[in-house]
PDB file of C-alpha atoms and ligand atoms in Angstrom:
ATOM      1  CA  MET X 187      53.991  52.747  29.800  1.00  0.00           C
ATOM      2  CA  ALA X 188      54.548  49.039  30.091  1.00  0.00           C
ATOM      3  CA  LEU X 189      52.831  49.146  33.530  1.00  0.00           C
ATOM      4  CA  LEU X 190      49.878  50.872  32.083  1.00  0.00           C
ATOM      5  CA  THR X 191      49.631  48.273  29.218  1.00  0.00           C
ATOM      6  CA  GLY X 192      49.873  45.519  31.819  1.00  0.00           C
ATOM      7  CA  VAL X 193      47.114  47.095  33.955  1.00  0.00           C
ATOM      8  CA  LEU X 194      44.933  47.582  30.905  1.00  0.00           C
ATOM      9  CA  ARG X 195      45.355  43.936  29.746  1.00  0.00           C
ATOM     10  CA  GLY X 196      44.609  42.696  33.248  1.00  0.00           C
ATOM     11  CA  LEU X 197      41.294  44.783  33.114  1.00  0.00           C
ATOM     12  CA  MET X 198      40.641  43.535  29.622  1.00  0.00           C
ATOM     13  CA  ASP X 199      41.039  39.881  30.876  1.00  0.00           C
ATOM     14  CA  LEU X 200      38.680  40.491  33.647  1.00  0.00           C
ATOM     15  CA  VAL X 201      35.932  41.870  31.217  1.00  0.00           C
ATOM     16  CA  PHE X 202      36.630  39.568  28.260  1.00  0.00           C
ATOM     17  CA  PRO X 203      38.367  36.310  29.688  1.00  0.00           C
ATOM     18  CA  PRO X 204      40.718  34.924  27.065  1.00  0.00           C
ATOM     19  CA  GLU X 205      39.766  31.822  25.347  1.00  0.00           C
ATOM     20  CA  CYS X 206      41.852  28.856  24.458  1.00  0.00           C
ATOM     21  CA  ARG X 207      42.736  29.364  20.776  1.00  0.00           C
ATOM     22  CA  VAL X 208      42.402  25.578  20.128  1.00  0.00           C
ATOM     23  CA  CYS X 209      39.387  24.360  22.066  1.00  0.00           C
ATOM     24  CA  GLY X 210      37.676  27.811  22.929  1.00  0.00           C
ATOM     25  CA  ASP X 211      37.554  27.136  26.604  1.00  0.00           C
ATOM     26  CA  GLU X 212      37.557  30.119  28.912  1.00  0.00           C
ATOM     27  CA  MET X 213      40.958  30.526  30.436  1.00  0.00           C
ATOM     28  CA  ALA X 214      42.412  32.132  33.864  1.00  0.00           C
ATOM     29  CA  PRO X 215      43.798  35.615  33.032  1.00  0.00           C
ATOM     30  CA  GLY X 216      47.516  35.890  32.348  1.00  0.00           C
ATOM     31  CA  GLY X 217      47.885  32.247  31.107  1.00  0.00           C
ATOM     32  CA  ASP X 218      50.157  30.778  28.542  1.00  0.00           C
ATOM     33  CA  PRO X 219      51.476  33.270  26.017  1.00  0.00           C
ATOM     34  CA  ILE X 220      49.934  31.665  22.942  1.00  0.00           C
ATOM     35  CA  SER X 221      46.699  31.437  24.756  1.00  0.00           C
ATOM     36  CA  LEU X 222      46.329  27.692  25.198  1.00  0.00           C
ATOM     37  CA  CYS X 223      44.343  26.087  28.065  1.00  0.00           C
ATOM     38  CA  ASP X 224      46.554  23.618  30.295  1.00  0.00           C
ATOM     39  CA  THR X 225      45.057  20.591  28.498  1.00  0.00           C
ATOM     40  CA  CYS X 226      45.865  21.851  24.947  1.00  0.00           C
ATOM     41  CA  GLU X 227      49.244  23.126  26.071  1.00  0.00           C
ATOM     42  CA  ALA X 228      50.051  19.636  27.180  1.00  0.00           C
ATOM     43  CA  GLY X 229      49.327  18.437  23.631  1.00  0.00           C
ATOM     44  CA  LEU X 230      51.947  20.747  22.147  1.00  0.00           C
ATOM     45  CA  ARG X 231      54.963  18.450  21.519  1.00  0.00           C
ATOM     46  CA  THR X 232      58.435  19.690  20.889  1.00  0.00           C
ATOM     47  CA  ILE X 233      61.111  18.140  18.823  1.00  0.00           C
ATOM     48  CA  PRO X 234      63.180  15.766  20.790  1.00  0.00           C
ATOM     49  CA  LYS X 235      67.049  15.841  20.881  1.00  0.00           C
ATOM     50  CA  GLU X 236      66.969  12.513  19.149  1.00  0.00           C
ATOM     51  CA  ARG X 237      66.770  13.743  15.610  1.00  0.00           C
ATOM     52  CA  CYS X 238      68.660  14.002  12.307  1.00  0.00           C
ATOM     53  CA  PRO X 239      71.254  16.890  12.898  1.00  0.00           C
ATOM     54  CA  LYS X 240      70.616  18.201   9.508  1.00  0.00           C
ATOM     55  CA  CYS X 241      66.902  18.081   8.754  1.00  0.00           C
ATOM     56  CA  GLY X 242      65.393  17.494  12.207  1.00  0.00           C
ATOM     57  CA  LYS X 243      63.635  14.231  11.305  1.00  0.00           C
ATOM     58  CA  VAL X 244      62.670  12.495  14.514  1.00  0.00           C
ATOM     59  CA  ASN X 245      63.268   8.756  14.667  1.00  0.00           C
ATOM     60  CA  LEU X 246      60.991   7.688  17.436  1.00  0.00           C
ATOM     61  CA  LYS X 247      62.614   4.227  17.815  1.00  0.00           C
ATOM     62  CA  ARG X 248      66.171   5.789  18.011  1.00  0.00           C
ATOM     63  CA  ALA X 249      64.825   8.499  20.226  1.00  0.00           C
ATOM     64  CA  ALA X 250      63.334   5.794  22.631  1.00  0.00           C
ATOM     65  CA  ALA X 251      66.678   3.995  22.651  1.00  0.00           C
ATOM     66  CA  GLY X 252      68.356   7.339  23.330  1.00  0.00           C
ATOM     67  CA  ALA X 253      70.520   6.943  20.238  1.00  0.00           C
ATOM     68  CA  ALA X 254      73.097   9.579  19.313  1.00  0.00           C
ATOM     69  CA  ARG X 255      72.350  12.094  16.707  1.00  0.00           C
ATOM     70  CA  THR X 256      73.054  10.731  13.312  1.00  0.00           C
ATOM     71  CA  GLN X 257      71.759  11.974  10.053  1.00  0.00           C
ATOM     72  CA  CYS X 258      68.779  10.361   8.496  1.00  0.00           C
ATOM     73  CA  ARG X 259      69.056   8.255   5.497  1.00  0.00           C
ATOM     74  CA  GLU X 260      67.725  10.974   3.052  1.00  0.00           C
ATOM     75  CA  CYS X 261      70.273  13.583   4.413  1.00  0.00           C
ATOM     76  CA  GLN X 262      73.078  11.002   4.085  1.00  0.00           C
ATOM     77  CA  SER X 263      72.070  10.554   0.387  1.00  0.00           C
ATOM     78  CA  GLY X 264      72.980  14.273  -0.246  1.00  0.00           C
ATOM     79  CA  THR X 265      69.792  15.195  -1.957  1.00  0.00           C
ATOM     80  CA  ARG X 266      68.682  17.931   0.343  1.00  0.00           C
ATOM     81  CA  ARG X 267      70.015  21.356  -0.723  1.00  0.00           C
ATOM     82  CA  PHE X 268      69.412  23.321   2.522  1.00  0.00           C
ATOM     83  CA  ASP X 269      72.248  23.173   5.070  1.00  0.00           C
ATOM     84  CA  VAL X 270      70.293  22.684   8.197  1.00  0.00           C
ATOM     85  CA  ALA X 271      66.527  22.840   9.205  1.00  0.00           C
ATOM     86  CA  VAL X 272      65.609  24.050  12.631  1.00  0.00           C
ATOM     87  CA  SER X 273      62.035  23.705  14.042  1.00  0.00           C
ATOM     88  CA  ALA X 274      60.394  23.645  17.316  1.00  0.00           C
ATOM     89  CA  PHE X 275      57.197  21.557  17.305  1.00  0.00           C
ATOM     90  CA  LEU X 276      56.223  18.068  16.120  1.00  0.00           C
ATOM     91  CA  TYR X 277      53.393  18.614  13.654  1.00  0.00           C
ATOM     92  CA  GLY X 278      50.319  16.877  15.010  1.00  0.00           C
ATOM     93  CA  GLY X 279      47.929  17.251  18.088  1.00  0.00           C
ATOM     94  CA  THR X 280      47.727  20.853  19.441  1.00  0.00           C
ATOM     95  CA  PHE X 281      49.959  22.373  16.805  1.00  0.00           C
ATOM     96  CA  ARG X 282      47.992  20.969  14.102  1.00  0.00           C
ATOM     97  CA  LYS X 283      44.767  22.290  15.413  1.00  0.00           C
ATOM     98  CA  LEU X 284      46.263  25.739  16.112  1.00  0.00           C
ATOM     99  CA  TRP X 285      47.829  26.085  12.848  1.00  0.00           C
ATOM    100  CA  HIS X 286      44.549  25.179  11.087  1.00  0.00           C
ATOM    101  CA  ARG X 287      42.910  27.952  12.968  1.00  0.00           C
ATOM    102  CA  VAL X 288      45.560  30.438  11.812  1.00  0.00           C
ATOM    103  CA  LYS X 289      45.168  29.440   8.264  1.00  0.00           C
ATOM    104  CA  PHE X 290      41.544  28.748   7.900  1.00  0.00           C
ATOM    105  CA  SER X 291      40.014  31.189  10.567  1.00  0.00           C
ATOM    106  CA  ASN X 292      42.245  33.902   9.122  1.00  0.00           C
ATOM    107  CA  ARG X 293      44.208  34.634  12.345  1.00  0.00           C
ATOM    108  CA  PRO X 294      47.694  35.926  11.163  1.00  0.00           C
ATOM    109  CA  ASP X 295      47.558  38.172  14.090  1.00  0.00           C
ATOM    110  CA  TRP X 296      48.258  35.060  16.314  1.00  0.00           C
ATOM    111  CA  ILE X 297      51.505  34.313  14.270  1.00  0.00           C
ATOM    112  CA  PRO X 298      54.049  36.584  16.384  1.00  0.00           C
ATOM    113  CA  SER X 299      53.154  34.787  19.582  1.00  0.00           C
ATOM    114  CA  ILE X 300      53.460  31.362  18.080  1.00  0.00           C
ATOM    115  CA  VAL X 301      56.848  32.251  16.494  1.00  0.00           C
ATOM    116  CA  GLU X 302      57.995  33.610  20.136  1.00  0.00           C
ATOM    117  CA  SER X 303      56.982  30.471  21.610  1.00  0.00           C
ATOM    118  CA  ALA X 304      58.824  28.392  18.951  1.00  0.00           C
ATOM    119  CA  LEU X 305      62.019  30.406  19.469  1.00  0.00           C
ATOM    120  CA  GLU X 306      61.783  29.869  23.186  1.00  0.00           C
ATOM    121  CA  LYS X 307      61.442  26.031  22.540  1.00  0.00           C
ATOM    122  CA  ILE X 308      64.270  25.979  20.091  1.00  0.00           C
ATOM    123  CA  GLY X 309      66.570  27.843  22.568  1.00  0.00           C
ATOM    124  CA  PRO X 310      70.269  28.535  21.709  1.00  0.00           C
ATOM    125  CA  GLU X 311      71.041  26.439  18.733  1.00  0.00           C
ATOM    126  CA  GLU X 312      74.484  26.196  17.141  1.00  0.00           C
ATOM    127  CA  GLU X 313      73.124  26.511  13.552  1.00  0.00           C
ATOM    128  CA  PHE X 314      70.529  29.172  14.172  1.00  0.00           C
ATOM    129  CA  ASN X 315      71.997  32.483  14.968  1.00  0.00           C
ATOM    130  CA  PRO X 316      69.365  34.785  13.631  1.00  0.00           C
ATOM    131  CA  TYR X 317      71.919  37.765  13.468  1.00  0.00           C
ATOM    132  CA  LEU X 318      74.286  35.875  11.137  1.00  0.00           C
ATOM    133  CA  PHE X 319      72.184  35.937   8.118  1.00  0.00           C
ATOM    134  CA  ASP X 320      72.373  38.433   5.271  1.00  0.00           C
ATOM    135  CA  LEU X 321      68.552  38.273   4.884  1.00  0.00           C
ATOM    136  CA  TYR X 322      65.406  36.298   5.530  1.00  0.00           C
ATOM    137  CA  THR X 323      63.036  35.093   2.872  1.00  0.00           C
ATOM    138  CA  TRP X 324      60.282  32.504   2.781  1.00  0.00           C
ATOM    139  CA  VAL X 325      58.877  29.466   0.848  1.00  0.00           C
ATOM    140  CA  PRO X 326      56.116  31.303  -1.181  1.00  0.00           C
ATOM    141  CA  THR X 327      52.701  29.658  -0.976  1.00  0.00           C
ATOM    142  CA  SER X 328      50.637  29.492  -4.397  1.00  0.00           C
ATOM    143  CA  GLU X 329      49.318  32.784  -5.554  1.00  0.00           C
ATOM    144  CA  ARG X 330      45.772  31.206  -5.645  1.00  0.00           C
ATOM    145  CA  ARG X 331      45.997  30.020  -2.141  1.00  0.00           C
ATOM    146  CA  ARG X 332      47.449  33.299  -1.091  1.00  0.00           C
ATOM    147  CA  GLN X 333      44.475  35.140  -2.578  1.00  0.00           C
ATOM    148  CA  GLU X 334      41.956  32.811  -0.766  1.00  0.00           C
ATOM    149  CA  ARG X 335      43.562  33.411   2.536  1.00  0.00           C
ATOM    150  CA  GLY X 336      44.524  37.008   2.189  1.00  0.00           C
ATOM    151  CA  PHE X 337      48.032  36.211   3.664  1.00  0.00           C
ATOM    152  CA  ASP X 338      50.972  33.943   3.251  1.00  0.00           C
ATOM    153  CA  PRO X 339      51.675  32.306   6.687  1.00  0.00           C
ATOM    154  CA  ALA X 340      55.439  31.833   5.892  1.00  0.00           C
ATOM    155  CA  GLU X 341      55.780  35.421   4.922  1.00  0.00           C
ATOM    156  CA  GLU X 342      54.247  36.600   8.218  1.00  0.00           C
ATOM    157  CA  ILE X 343      56.574  34.306  10.195  1.00  0.00           C
ATOM    158  CA  SER X 344      59.596  35.703   8.374  1.00  0.00           C
ATOM    159  CA  ARG X 345      58.283  39.334   8.853  1.00  0.00           C
ATOM    160  CA  HIS X 346      58.047  38.753  12.707  1.00  0.00           C
ATOM    161  CA  LEU X 347      61.687  37.382  12.744  1.00  0.00           C
ATOM    162  CA  SER X 348      62.819  40.181  10.633  1.00  0.00           C
ATOM    163  CA  GLU X 349      61.398  42.885  12.883  1.00  0.00           C
ATOM    164  CA  LYS X 350      62.461  41.119  16.022  1.00  0.00           C
ATOM    165  CA  TYR X 351      66.041  40.650  14.902  1.00  0.00           C
ATOM    166  CA  LYS X 352      66.334  43.775  12.733  1.00  0.00           C
ATOM    167  CA  ARG X 353      67.478  41.690   9.665  1.00  0.00           C
ATOM    168  CA  PRO X 354      66.105  42.496   6.052  1.00  0.00           C
ATOM    169  CA  HIS X 355      63.378  40.216   4.828  1.00  0.00           C
ATOM    170  CA  MET X 356      62.209  40.199   1.197  1.00  0.00           C
ATOM    171  CA  ALA X 357      60.563  37.985  -1.319  1.00  0.00           C
ATOM    172  CA  LEU X 358      63.266  36.309  -3.345  1.00  0.00           C
ATOM    173  CA  LEU X 359      61.431  33.173  -4.564  1.00  0.00           C
ATOM    174  CA  ARG X 360      58.700  32.597  -6.952  1.00  0.00           C
ATOM    175  CA  ARG X 361      56.943  29.609  -8.269  1.00  0.00           C
ATOM    176  CA  ILE X 362      57.818  29.279 -11.966  1.00  0.00           C
ATOM    177  CA  ARG X 363      55.360  26.471 -12.682  1.00  0.00           C
ATOM    178  CA  ASP X 364      52.308  25.026 -11.109  1.00  0.00           C
ATOM    179  CA  THR X 365      52.841  22.033  -8.647  1.00  0.00           C
ATOM    180  CA  ARG X 366      50.287  19.520  -7.284  1.00  0.00           C
ATOM    181  CA  PRO X 367      49.502  19.781  -3.565  1.00  0.00           C
ATOM    182  CA  GLN X 368      52.407  17.866  -1.951  1.00  0.00           C
ATOM    183  CA  PHE X 369      50.120  16.005   0.484  1.00  0.00           C
ATOM    184  CA  GLU X 370      48.586  14.123  -2.495  1.00  0.00           C
ATOM    185  CA  LEU X 371      51.854  12.437  -3.357  1.00  0.00           C
ATOM    186  CA  SER X 372      54.342   9.837  -2.425  1.00  0.00           C
ATOM    187  CA  ARG X 373      57.685  10.847  -1.021  1.00  0.00           C
ATOM    188  CA  LYS X 374      59.337  10.223  -4.348  1.00  0.00           C
ATOM    189  CA  ASP X 375      56.741  12.129  -6.421  1.00  0.00           C
ATOM    190  CA  ARG X 376      57.079  15.013  -4.051  1.00  0.00           C
ATOM    191  CA  ILE X 377      60.640  15.537  -5.009  1.00  0.00           C
ATOM    192  CA  LYS X 378      59.844  15.301  -8.659  1.00  0.00           C
ATOM    193  CA  ASN X 379      56.770  17.571  -8.253  1.00  0.00           C
ATOM    194  CA  VAL X 380      58.673  20.500  -6.847  1.00  0.00           C
ATOM    195  CA  GLU X 381      62.149  19.988  -8.572  1.00  0.00           C
ATOM    196  CA  GLY X 382      62.946  23.204 -10.593  1.00  0.00           C
ATOM    197  CA  ALA X 383      59.443  24.739  -9.572  1.00  0.00           C
ATOM    198  CA  PHE X 384      61.100  27.857  -7.937  1.00  0.00           C
ATOM    199  CA  ALA X 385      63.371  30.612  -9.151  1.00  0.00           C
ATOM    200  CA  ALA X 386      65.170  33.130  -7.034  1.00  0.00           C
ATOM    201  CA  ALA X 387      65.542  36.678  -8.154  1.00  0.00           C
ATOM    202  CA  ILE X 388      68.076  38.467  -6.024  1.00  0.00           C
ATOM    203  CA  PRO X 389      68.867  42.236  -6.321  1.00  0.00           C
ATOM    204  CA  ARG X 390      72.227  42.855  -7.666  1.00  0.00           C
ATOM    205  CA  ASP X 391      73.496  44.753  -4.552  1.00  0.00           C
ATOM    206  CA  GLN X 392      72.041  42.425  -2.025  1.00  0.00           C
ATOM    207  CA  ARG X 393      74.398  40.171  -0.154  1.00  0.00           C
ATOM    208  CA  VAL X 394      73.185  36.801   0.164  1.00  0.00           C
ATOM    209  CA  ARG X 395      75.979  34.577   1.419  1.00  0.00           C
ATOM    210  CA  ALA X 396      73.820  33.297   4.162  1.00  0.00           C
ATOM    211  CA  VAL X 397      70.069  33.157   3.934  1.00  0.00           C
ATOM    212  CA  LEU X 398      67.354  32.186   6.453  1.00  0.00           C
ATOM    213  CA  LEU X 399      64.692  30.336   4.458  1.00  0.00           C
ATOM    214  CA  VAL X 400      61.414  30.378   6.521  1.00  0.00           C
ATOM    215  CA  ASP X 401      58.375  28.089   6.233  1.00  0.00           C
ATOM    216  CA  ASP X 402      55.509  27.129   8.500  1.00  0.00           C
ATOM    217  CA  ILE X 403      55.703  23.362   8.390  1.00  0.00           C
ATOM    218  CA  LEU X 404      58.436  21.122   7.158  1.00  0.00           C
ATOM    219  CA  THR X 405      57.217  17.661   6.020  1.00  0.00           C
ATOM    220  CA  THR X 406      59.473  15.784   3.474  1.00  0.00           C
ATOM    221  CA  GLY X 407      61.612  18.838   2.979  1.00  0.00           C
ATOM    222  CA  ALA X 408      61.376  18.603  -0.774  1.00  0.00           C
ATOM    223  CA  THR X 409      59.879  21.952  -1.269  1.00  0.00           C
ATOM    224  CA  ALA X 410      62.398  23.646   0.990  1.00  0.00           C
ATOM    225  CA  SER X 411      65.126  21.841  -0.781  1.00  0.00           C
ATOM    226  CA  ALA X 412      63.965  22.955  -4.112  1.00  0.00           C
ATOM    227  CA  CYS X 413      63.932  26.498  -2.750  1.00  0.00           C
ATOM    228  CA  ALA X 414      67.203  26.373  -1.382  1.00  0.00           C
ATOM    229  CA  ALA X 415      68.559  24.970  -4.628  1.00  0.00           C
ATOM    230  CA  ALA X 416      67.004  28.048  -6.461  1.00  0.00           C
ATOM    231  CA  LEU X 417      68.837  30.379  -3.958  1.00  0.00           C
ATOM    232  CA  LYS X 418      72.164  28.550  -4.276  1.00  0.00           C
ATOM    233  CA  ASP X 419      71.910  28.688  -8.012  1.00  0.00           C
ATOM    234  CA  ARG X 420      71.861  32.482  -7.530  1.00  0.00           C
ATOM    235  CA  GLY X 421      74.855  32.733  -5.181  1.00  0.00           C
ATOM    236  CA  ALA X 422      73.695  31.846  -1.723  1.00  0.00           C
ATOM    237  CA  GLN X 423      76.407  29.784  -0.084  1.00  0.00           C
ATOM    238  CA  LYS X 424      74.464  28.704   3.088  1.00  0.00           C
ATOM    239  CA  VAL X 425      70.622  28.279   3.331  1.00  0.00           C
ATOM    240  CA  VAL X 426      69.197  27.448   6.807  1.00  0.00           C
ATOM    241  CA  LEU X 427      65.621  26.636   6.915  1.00  0.00           C
ATOM    242  CA  PHE X 428      63.313  27.644   9.888  1.00  0.00           C
ATOM    243  CA  ALA X 429      59.983  26.104  10.220  1.00  0.00           C
ATOM    244  CA  LEU X 430      57.599  26.191  13.274  1.00  0.00           C
ATOM    245  CA  ALA X 431      56.889  22.497  12.980  1.00  0.00           C
ATOM    246  CA  ARG X 432      58.381  19.282  11.611  1.00  0.00           C
ATOM    247  CA  GLY X 433      56.139  16.606  10.274  1.00  0.00           C
ATOM    248  CA  GLY X 434      56.912  13.020   9.605  1.00  0.00           C
TER     249      GLY X 434
HETATM  250 ZN1   ZN M 101      42.158  24.344  24.980  1.00  0.00          ZN
HETATM  251 ZN1   ZN M 102      67.779  14.266   7.767  1.00  0.00          ZN
END
């Protein structure tokens, strides 16, 4: 069956050569799994090892100096409520263009291959053993945006992880008040904007000692932290964040 599928895919590629998902250039059959041409693939940057071990923030100056992994100032201040954040790509360049296409050209069908690629880049990571979580949930997008798009990208990432690792995935978080778009705000205002904006509802019989919280992009981490706080208020002891990409 796998052989037949492979043969069929080969034939399909000959009739309809795959196109790069970012620049639209025609590609050689059987290329990169997320369908990026060589040029775009080269613009996909992964998170270097020189990063904050808790939130993954990259300090390029320290990275250049080959500094040891020490927590960033914000993590040291203890305001982040998630335990660890794991992500694969640096937000920018190719990843940013690719993710825009997923969200604005309505391509949730691309998400599984992007998640697979992210998992490959992350590799074995001490804090991210997908089998050790009681369940997976995600940072919910606003209802208005969800309706505009027809899907919630973070939910689709969580769904793929749940199918792959056979762990339950369910909506636990909801927004309990409106928030302003985070990108409009300063770092300090972002924390205030989302503080207490989420509530977690956990079924009584559901074990939630360790929760994998899924999001697409981690920027300041304020939203993820507010979600982790809501989960911990309802009994979660450990919340690990999984995001495809990490911004500044
Ligand atoms: Zn390309
Ligand atoms: Zn940090």
